[in-house]
PDB file of C-alpha atoms in Angstrom:
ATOM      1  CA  UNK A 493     -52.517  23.691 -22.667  1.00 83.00           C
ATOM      2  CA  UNK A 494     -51.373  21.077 -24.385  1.00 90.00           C
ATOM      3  CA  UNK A 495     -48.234  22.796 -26.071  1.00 93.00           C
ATOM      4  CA  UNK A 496     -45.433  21.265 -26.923  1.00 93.00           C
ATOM      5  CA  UNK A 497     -42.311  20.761 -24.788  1.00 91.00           C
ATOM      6  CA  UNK A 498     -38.662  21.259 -24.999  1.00 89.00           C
ATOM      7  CA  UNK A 499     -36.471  19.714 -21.878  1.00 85.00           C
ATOM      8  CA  UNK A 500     -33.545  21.836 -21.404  1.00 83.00           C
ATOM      9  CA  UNK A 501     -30.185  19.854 -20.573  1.00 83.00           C
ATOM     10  CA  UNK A 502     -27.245  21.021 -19.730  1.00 87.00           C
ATOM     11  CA  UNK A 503     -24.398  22.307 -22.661  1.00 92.00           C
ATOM     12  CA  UNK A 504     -21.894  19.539 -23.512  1.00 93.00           C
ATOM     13  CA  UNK A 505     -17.959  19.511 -23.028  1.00 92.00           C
ATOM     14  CA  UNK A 506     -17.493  20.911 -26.004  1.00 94.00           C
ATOM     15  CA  UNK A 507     -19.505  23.960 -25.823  1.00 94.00           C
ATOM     16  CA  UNK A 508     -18.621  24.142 -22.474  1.00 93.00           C
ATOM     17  CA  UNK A 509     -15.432  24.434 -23.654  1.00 92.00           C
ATOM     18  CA  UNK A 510     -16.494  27.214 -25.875  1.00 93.00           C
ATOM     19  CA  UNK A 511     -17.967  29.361 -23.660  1.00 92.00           C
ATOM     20  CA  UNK A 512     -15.273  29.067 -21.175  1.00 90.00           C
ATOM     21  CA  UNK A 513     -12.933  30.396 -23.969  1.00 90.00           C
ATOM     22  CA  UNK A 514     -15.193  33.131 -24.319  1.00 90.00           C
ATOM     23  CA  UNK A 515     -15.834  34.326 -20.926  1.00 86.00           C
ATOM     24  CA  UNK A 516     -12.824  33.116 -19.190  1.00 88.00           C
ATOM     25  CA  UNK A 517      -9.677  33.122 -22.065  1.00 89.00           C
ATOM     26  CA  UNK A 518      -7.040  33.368 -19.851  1.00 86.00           C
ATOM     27  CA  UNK A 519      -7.934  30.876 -16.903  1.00 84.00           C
ATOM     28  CA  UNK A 520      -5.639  28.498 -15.599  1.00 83.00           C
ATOM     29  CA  UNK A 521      -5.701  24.916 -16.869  1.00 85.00           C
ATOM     30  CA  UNK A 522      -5.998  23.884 -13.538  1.00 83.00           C
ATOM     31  CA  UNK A 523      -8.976  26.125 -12.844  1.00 84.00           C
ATOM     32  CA  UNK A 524     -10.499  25.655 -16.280  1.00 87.00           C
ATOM     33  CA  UNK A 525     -10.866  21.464 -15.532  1.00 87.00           C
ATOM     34  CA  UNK A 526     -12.224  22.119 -11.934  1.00 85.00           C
ATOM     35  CA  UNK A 527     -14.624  24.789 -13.255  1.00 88.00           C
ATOM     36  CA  UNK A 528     -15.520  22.874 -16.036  1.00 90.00           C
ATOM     37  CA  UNK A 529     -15.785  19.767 -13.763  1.00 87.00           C
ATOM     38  CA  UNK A 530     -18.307  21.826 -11.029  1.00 85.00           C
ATOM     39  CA  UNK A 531     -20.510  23.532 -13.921  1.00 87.00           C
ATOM     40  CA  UNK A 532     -21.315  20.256 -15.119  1.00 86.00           C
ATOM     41  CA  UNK A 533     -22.524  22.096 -18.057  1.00 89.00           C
ATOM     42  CA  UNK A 534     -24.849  24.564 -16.290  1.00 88.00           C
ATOM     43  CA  UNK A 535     -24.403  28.286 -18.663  1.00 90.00           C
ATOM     44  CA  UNK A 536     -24.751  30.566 -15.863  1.00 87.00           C
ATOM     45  CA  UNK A 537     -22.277  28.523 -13.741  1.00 87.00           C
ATOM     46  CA  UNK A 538     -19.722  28.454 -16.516  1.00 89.00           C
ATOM     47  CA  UNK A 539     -19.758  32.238 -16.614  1.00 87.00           C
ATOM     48  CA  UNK A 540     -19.669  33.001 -12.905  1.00 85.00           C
ATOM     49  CA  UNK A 541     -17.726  30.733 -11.590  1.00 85.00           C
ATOM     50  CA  UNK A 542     -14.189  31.515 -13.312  1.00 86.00           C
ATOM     51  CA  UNK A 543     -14.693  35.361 -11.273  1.00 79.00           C
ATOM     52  CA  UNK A 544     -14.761  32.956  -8.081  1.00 73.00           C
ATOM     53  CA  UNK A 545     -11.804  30.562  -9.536  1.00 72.00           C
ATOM     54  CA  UNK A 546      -9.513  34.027 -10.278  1.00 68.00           C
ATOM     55  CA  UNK A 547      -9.998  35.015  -6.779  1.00 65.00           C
ATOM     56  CA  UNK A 548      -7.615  31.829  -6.237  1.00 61.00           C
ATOM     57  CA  UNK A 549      -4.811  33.329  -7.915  1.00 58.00           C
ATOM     58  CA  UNK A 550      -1.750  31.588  -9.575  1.00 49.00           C
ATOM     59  CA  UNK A 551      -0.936  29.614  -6.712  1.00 51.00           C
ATOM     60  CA  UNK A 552      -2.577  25.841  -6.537  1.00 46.00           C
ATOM     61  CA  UNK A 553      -6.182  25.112  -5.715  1.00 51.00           C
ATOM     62  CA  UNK A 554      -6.903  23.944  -2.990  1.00 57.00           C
ATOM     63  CA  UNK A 555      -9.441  20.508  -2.314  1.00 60.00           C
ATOM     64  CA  UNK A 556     -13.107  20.998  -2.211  1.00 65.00           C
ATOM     65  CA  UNK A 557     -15.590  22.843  -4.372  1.00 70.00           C
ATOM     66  CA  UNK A 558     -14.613  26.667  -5.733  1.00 76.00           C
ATOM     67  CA  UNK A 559     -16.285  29.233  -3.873  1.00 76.00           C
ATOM     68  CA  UNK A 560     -19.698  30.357  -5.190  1.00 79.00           C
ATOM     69  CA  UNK A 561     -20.752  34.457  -6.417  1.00 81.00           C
ATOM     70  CA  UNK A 562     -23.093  35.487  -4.475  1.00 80.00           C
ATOM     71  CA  UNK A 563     -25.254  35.684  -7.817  1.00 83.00           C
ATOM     72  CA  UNK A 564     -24.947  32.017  -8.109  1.00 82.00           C
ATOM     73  CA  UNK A 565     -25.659  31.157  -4.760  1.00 79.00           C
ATOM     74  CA  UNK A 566     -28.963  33.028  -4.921  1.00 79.00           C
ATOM     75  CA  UNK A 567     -29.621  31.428  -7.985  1.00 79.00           C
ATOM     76  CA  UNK A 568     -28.951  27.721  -6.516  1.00 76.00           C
ATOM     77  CA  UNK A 569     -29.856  28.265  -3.163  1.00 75.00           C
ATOM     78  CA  UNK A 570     -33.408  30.565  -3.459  1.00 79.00           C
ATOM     79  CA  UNK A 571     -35.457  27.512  -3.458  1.00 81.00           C
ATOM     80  CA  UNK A 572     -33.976  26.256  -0.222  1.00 84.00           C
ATOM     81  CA  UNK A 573     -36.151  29.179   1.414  1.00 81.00           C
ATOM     82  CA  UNK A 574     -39.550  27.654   0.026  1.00 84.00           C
ATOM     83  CA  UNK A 575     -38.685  24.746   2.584  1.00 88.00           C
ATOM     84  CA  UNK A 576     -39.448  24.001   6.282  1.00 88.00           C
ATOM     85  CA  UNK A 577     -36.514  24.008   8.379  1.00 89.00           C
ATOM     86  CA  UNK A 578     -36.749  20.355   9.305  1.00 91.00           C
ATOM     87  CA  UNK A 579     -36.657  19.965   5.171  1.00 91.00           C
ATOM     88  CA  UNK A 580     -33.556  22.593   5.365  1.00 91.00           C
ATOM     89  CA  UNK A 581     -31.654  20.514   8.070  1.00 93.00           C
ATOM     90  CA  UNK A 582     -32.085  17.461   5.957  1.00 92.00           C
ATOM     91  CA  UNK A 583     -31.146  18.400   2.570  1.00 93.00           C
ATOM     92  CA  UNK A 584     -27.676  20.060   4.915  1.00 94.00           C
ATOM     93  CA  UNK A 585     -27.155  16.405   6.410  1.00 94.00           C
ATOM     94  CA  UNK A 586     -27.551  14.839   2.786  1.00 93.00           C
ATOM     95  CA  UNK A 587     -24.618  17.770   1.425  1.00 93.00           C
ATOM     96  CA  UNK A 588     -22.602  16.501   3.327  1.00 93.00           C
ATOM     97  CA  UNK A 589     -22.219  13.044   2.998  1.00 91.00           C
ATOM     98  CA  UNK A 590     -23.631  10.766   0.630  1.00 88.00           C
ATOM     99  CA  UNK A 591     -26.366   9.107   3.387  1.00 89.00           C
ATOM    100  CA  UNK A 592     -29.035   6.488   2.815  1.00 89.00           C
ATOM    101  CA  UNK A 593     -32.269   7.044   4.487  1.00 90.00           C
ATOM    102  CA  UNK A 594     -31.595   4.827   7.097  1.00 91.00           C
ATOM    103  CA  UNK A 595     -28.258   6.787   7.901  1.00 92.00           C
ATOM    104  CA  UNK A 596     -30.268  10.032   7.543  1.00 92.00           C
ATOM    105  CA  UNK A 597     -32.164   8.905   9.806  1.00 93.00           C
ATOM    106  CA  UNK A 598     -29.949   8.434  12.133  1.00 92.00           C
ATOM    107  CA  UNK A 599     -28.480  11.972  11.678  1.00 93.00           C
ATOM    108  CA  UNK A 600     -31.518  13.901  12.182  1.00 93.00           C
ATOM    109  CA  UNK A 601     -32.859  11.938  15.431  1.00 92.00           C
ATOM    110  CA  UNK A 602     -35.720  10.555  14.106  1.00 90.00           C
ATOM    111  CA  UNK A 603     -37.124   8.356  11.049  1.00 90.00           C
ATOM    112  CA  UNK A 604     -36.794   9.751   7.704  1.00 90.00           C
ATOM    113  CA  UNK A 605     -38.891   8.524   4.420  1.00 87.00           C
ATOM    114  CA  UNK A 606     -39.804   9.651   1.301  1.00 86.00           C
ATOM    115  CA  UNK A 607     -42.518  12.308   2.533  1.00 89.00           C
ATOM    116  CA  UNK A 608     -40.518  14.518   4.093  1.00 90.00           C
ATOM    117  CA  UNK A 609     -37.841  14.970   1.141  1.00 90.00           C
ATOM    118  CA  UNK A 610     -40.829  15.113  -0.914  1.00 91.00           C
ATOM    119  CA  UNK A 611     -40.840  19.273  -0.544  1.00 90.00           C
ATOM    120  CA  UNK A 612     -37.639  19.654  -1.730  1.00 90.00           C
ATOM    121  CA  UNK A 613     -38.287  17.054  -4.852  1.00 90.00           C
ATOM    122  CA  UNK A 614     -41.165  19.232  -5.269  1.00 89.00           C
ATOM    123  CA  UNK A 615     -38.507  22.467  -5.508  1.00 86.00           C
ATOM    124  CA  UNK A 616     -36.534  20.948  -8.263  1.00 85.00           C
ATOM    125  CA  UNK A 617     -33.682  20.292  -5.886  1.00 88.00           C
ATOM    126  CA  UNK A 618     -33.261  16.278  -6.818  1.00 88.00           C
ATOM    127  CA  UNK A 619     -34.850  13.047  -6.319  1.00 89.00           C
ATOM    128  CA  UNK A 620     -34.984  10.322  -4.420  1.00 87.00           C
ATOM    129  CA  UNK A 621     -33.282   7.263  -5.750  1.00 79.00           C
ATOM    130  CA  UNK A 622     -32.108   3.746  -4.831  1.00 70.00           C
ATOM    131  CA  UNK A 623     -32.784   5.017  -0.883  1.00 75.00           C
ATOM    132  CA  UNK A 624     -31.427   8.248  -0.660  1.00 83.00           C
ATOM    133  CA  UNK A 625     -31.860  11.973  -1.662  1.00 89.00           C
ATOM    134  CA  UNK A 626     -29.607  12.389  -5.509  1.00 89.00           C
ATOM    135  CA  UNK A 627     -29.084  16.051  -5.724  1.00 89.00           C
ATOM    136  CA  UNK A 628     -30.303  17.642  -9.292  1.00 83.00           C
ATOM    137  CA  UNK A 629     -26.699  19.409 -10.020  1.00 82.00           C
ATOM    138  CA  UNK A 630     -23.639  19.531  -7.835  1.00 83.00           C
ATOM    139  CA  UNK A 631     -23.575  23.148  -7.336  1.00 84.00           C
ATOM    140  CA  UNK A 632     -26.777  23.183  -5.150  1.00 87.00           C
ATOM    141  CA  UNK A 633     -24.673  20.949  -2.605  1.00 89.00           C
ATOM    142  CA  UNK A 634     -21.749  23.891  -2.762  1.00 86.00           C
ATOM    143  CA  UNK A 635     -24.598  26.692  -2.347  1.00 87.00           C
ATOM    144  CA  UNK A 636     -26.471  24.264   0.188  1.00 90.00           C
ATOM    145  CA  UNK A 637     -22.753  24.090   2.488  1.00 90.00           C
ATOM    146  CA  UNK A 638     -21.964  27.832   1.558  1.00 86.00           C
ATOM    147  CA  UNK A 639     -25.572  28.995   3.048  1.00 87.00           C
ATOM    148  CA  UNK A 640     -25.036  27.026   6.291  1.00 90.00           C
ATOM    149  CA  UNK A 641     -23.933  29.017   9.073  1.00 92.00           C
ATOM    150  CA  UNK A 642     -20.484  27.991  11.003  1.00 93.00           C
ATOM    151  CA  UNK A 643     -22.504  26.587  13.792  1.00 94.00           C
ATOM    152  CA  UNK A 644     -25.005  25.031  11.629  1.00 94.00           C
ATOM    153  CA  UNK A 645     -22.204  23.059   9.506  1.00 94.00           C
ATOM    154  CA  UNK A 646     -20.280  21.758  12.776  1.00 94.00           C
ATOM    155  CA  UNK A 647     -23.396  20.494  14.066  1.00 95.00           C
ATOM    156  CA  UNK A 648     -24.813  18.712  11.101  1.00 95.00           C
ATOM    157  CA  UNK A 649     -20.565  17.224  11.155  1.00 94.00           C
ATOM    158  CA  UNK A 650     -21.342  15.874  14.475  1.00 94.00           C
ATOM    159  CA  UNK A 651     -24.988  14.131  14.117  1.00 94.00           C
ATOM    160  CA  UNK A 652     -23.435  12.310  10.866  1.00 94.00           C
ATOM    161  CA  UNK A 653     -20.057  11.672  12.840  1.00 93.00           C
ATOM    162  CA  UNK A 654     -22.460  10.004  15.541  1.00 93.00           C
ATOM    163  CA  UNK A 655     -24.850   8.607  12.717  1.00 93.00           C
ATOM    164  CA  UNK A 656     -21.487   6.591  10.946  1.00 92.00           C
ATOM    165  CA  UNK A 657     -20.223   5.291  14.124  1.00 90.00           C
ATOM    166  CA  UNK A 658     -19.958   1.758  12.363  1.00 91.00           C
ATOM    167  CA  UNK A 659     -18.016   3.034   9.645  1.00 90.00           C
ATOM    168  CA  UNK A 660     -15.053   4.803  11.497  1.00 86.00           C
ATOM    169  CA  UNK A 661     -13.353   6.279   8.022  1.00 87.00           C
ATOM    170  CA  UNK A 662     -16.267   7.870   6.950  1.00 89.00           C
ATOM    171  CA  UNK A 663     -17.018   9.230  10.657  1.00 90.00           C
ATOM    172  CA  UNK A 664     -13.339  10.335  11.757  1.00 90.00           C
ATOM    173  CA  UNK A 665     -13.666  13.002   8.602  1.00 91.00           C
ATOM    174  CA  UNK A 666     -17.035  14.619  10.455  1.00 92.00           C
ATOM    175  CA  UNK A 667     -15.715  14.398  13.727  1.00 91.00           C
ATOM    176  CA  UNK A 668     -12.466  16.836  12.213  1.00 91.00           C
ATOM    177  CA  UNK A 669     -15.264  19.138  10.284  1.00 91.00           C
ATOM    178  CA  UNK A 670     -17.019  19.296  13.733  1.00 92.00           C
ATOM    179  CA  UNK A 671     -14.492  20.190  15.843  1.00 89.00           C
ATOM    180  CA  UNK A 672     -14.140  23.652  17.232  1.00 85.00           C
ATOM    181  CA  UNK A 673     -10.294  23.663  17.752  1.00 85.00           C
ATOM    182  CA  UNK A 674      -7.297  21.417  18.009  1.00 86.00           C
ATOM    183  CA  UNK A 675      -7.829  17.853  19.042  1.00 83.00           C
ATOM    184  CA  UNK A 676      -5.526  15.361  19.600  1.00 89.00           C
ATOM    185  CA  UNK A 677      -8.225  12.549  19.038  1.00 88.00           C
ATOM    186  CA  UNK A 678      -9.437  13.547  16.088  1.00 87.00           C
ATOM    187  CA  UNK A 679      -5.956  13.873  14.474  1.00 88.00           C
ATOM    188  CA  UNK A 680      -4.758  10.572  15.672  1.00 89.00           C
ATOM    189  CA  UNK A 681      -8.129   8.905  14.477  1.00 85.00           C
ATOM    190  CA  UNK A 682      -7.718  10.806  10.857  1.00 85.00           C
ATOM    191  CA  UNK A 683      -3.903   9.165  10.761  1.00 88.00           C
ATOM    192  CA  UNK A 684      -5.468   6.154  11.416  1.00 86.00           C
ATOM    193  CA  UNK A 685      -7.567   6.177   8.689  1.00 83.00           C
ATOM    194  CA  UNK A 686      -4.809   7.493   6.367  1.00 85.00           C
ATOM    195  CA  UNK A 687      -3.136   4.534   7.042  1.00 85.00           C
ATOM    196  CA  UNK A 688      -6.010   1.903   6.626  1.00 82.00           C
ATOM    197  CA  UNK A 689      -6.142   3.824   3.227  1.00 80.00           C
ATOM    198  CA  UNK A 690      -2.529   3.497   2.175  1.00 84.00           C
ATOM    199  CA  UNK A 691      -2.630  -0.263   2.883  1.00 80.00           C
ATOM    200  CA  UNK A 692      -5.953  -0.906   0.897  1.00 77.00           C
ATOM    201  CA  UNK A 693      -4.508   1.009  -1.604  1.00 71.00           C
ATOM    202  CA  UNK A 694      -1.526  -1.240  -1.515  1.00 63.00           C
ATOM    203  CA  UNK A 695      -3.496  -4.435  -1.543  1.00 63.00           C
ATOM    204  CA  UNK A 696      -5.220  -3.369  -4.796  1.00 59.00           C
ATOM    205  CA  UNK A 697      -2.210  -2.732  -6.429  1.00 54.00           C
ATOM    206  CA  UNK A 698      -0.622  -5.954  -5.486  1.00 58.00           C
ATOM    207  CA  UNK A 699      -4.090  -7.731  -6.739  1.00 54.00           C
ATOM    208  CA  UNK A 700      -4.287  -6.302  -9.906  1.00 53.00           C
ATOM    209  CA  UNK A 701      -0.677  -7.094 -10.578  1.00 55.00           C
ATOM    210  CA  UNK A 702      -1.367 -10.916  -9.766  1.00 57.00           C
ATOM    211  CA  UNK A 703      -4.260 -10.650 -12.270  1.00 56.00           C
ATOM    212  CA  UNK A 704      -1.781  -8.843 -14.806  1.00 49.00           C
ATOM    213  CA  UNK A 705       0.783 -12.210 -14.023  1.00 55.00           C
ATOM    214  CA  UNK A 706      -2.243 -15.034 -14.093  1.00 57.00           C
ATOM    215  CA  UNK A 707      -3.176 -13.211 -17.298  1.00 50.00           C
TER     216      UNK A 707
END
């Protein structure tokens, strides 16, 4: 029709800030960064999500993406049901850990390309960039995990747990999301990991103070 066009981005920190102040004056600092961190400037996000972040009370969040309302879960998650389940499967497996297509692949049991995430590029969902799926906004990965069934989530754990053999700290943390109950395994592999962790965390420390002496 040849009209002219007006891309809508989202608001900026500061009227983020704004709105929050309207909507949600007395939220914790806490849950006012994490909100304002997950909204990534999305309106209807900024004013639903503090009546999910007050169900948290006064004591201290806990890890991991606030909780969606149901309203915004609809609202981020209603495309999802436009899609195959194959397409449904993937975009679960891509939530969940930051995979190439080659390590997608590997999840879902058979070769992935750009044609089959093409559906949900279609949907608005995200793109596909530098090899893998790039989700649109980070609250479509929370409603994404939050519309996944118990069953559903453990077993998507377990393909990418399998699919990350070669990396061991980014597998152990799939193998504990996929496990049922207590397993002595899994917690001594996760420890194990903690510890590579503390001693590359260590060696960077004691690099960059070398630099800081050389310099």
């Amino acid at each position: 029709a040849d009209l002219p066009e007006l891309p809508l981005a989202g608001l900026d920190r500061e009227a983020s800030n704004e709105l929050l102040d309207v909507t949600a004056p007395t939220l914790a600092a806490e849950l006012k960064r994490r909100v304002l961190e997950e909204a990534a400037g999305n309106p209807l996000a900024l004013s639903e999500l503090p009546a999910a972040a007050a169900e948290l009370g006064a004591h201290t969040p806990q890890p991991g993406p606030l909780p969606l309302t149901a309203r915004l879960e609809q609202a981020f998650a209603s495309r999802l049901t436009t899609l195959g389940a194959d397409a449904q499967r993937l975009l679960l497996l891509a939530a969940l850990d930051e995979v190439d297509l080659a390590e997608l692949s590997l999840a879902a049991g058979k070769v992935v390309d750009s044609a089959d995430l093409e559906p949900a590029v279609d949907a608005g969902l995200g793109t596909l960039d530098s090899g893998g799926f790039r989700f649109r906004h980070p609250l479509i990965v929370s409603a994404i995990k939050q519309a996944a069934t118990p069953e559903e989530l453990r077993d998507a754990h377990a393909a990418l747990a399998e699919a990350l053999a070669d990396e061991p700290d980014r597998a152990v943390w799939h193998r504990a999301a996929a496990a049922s109950g207590p397993d002595e395994a899994v917690a001594e592999a996760l420890e194990a990991a903690a510890n590579r962790a503390t001693l590359r965390g260590a060696g960077d420390v004691r690099h960059h103070r070398g630099r800081l002496v050389e310099e």
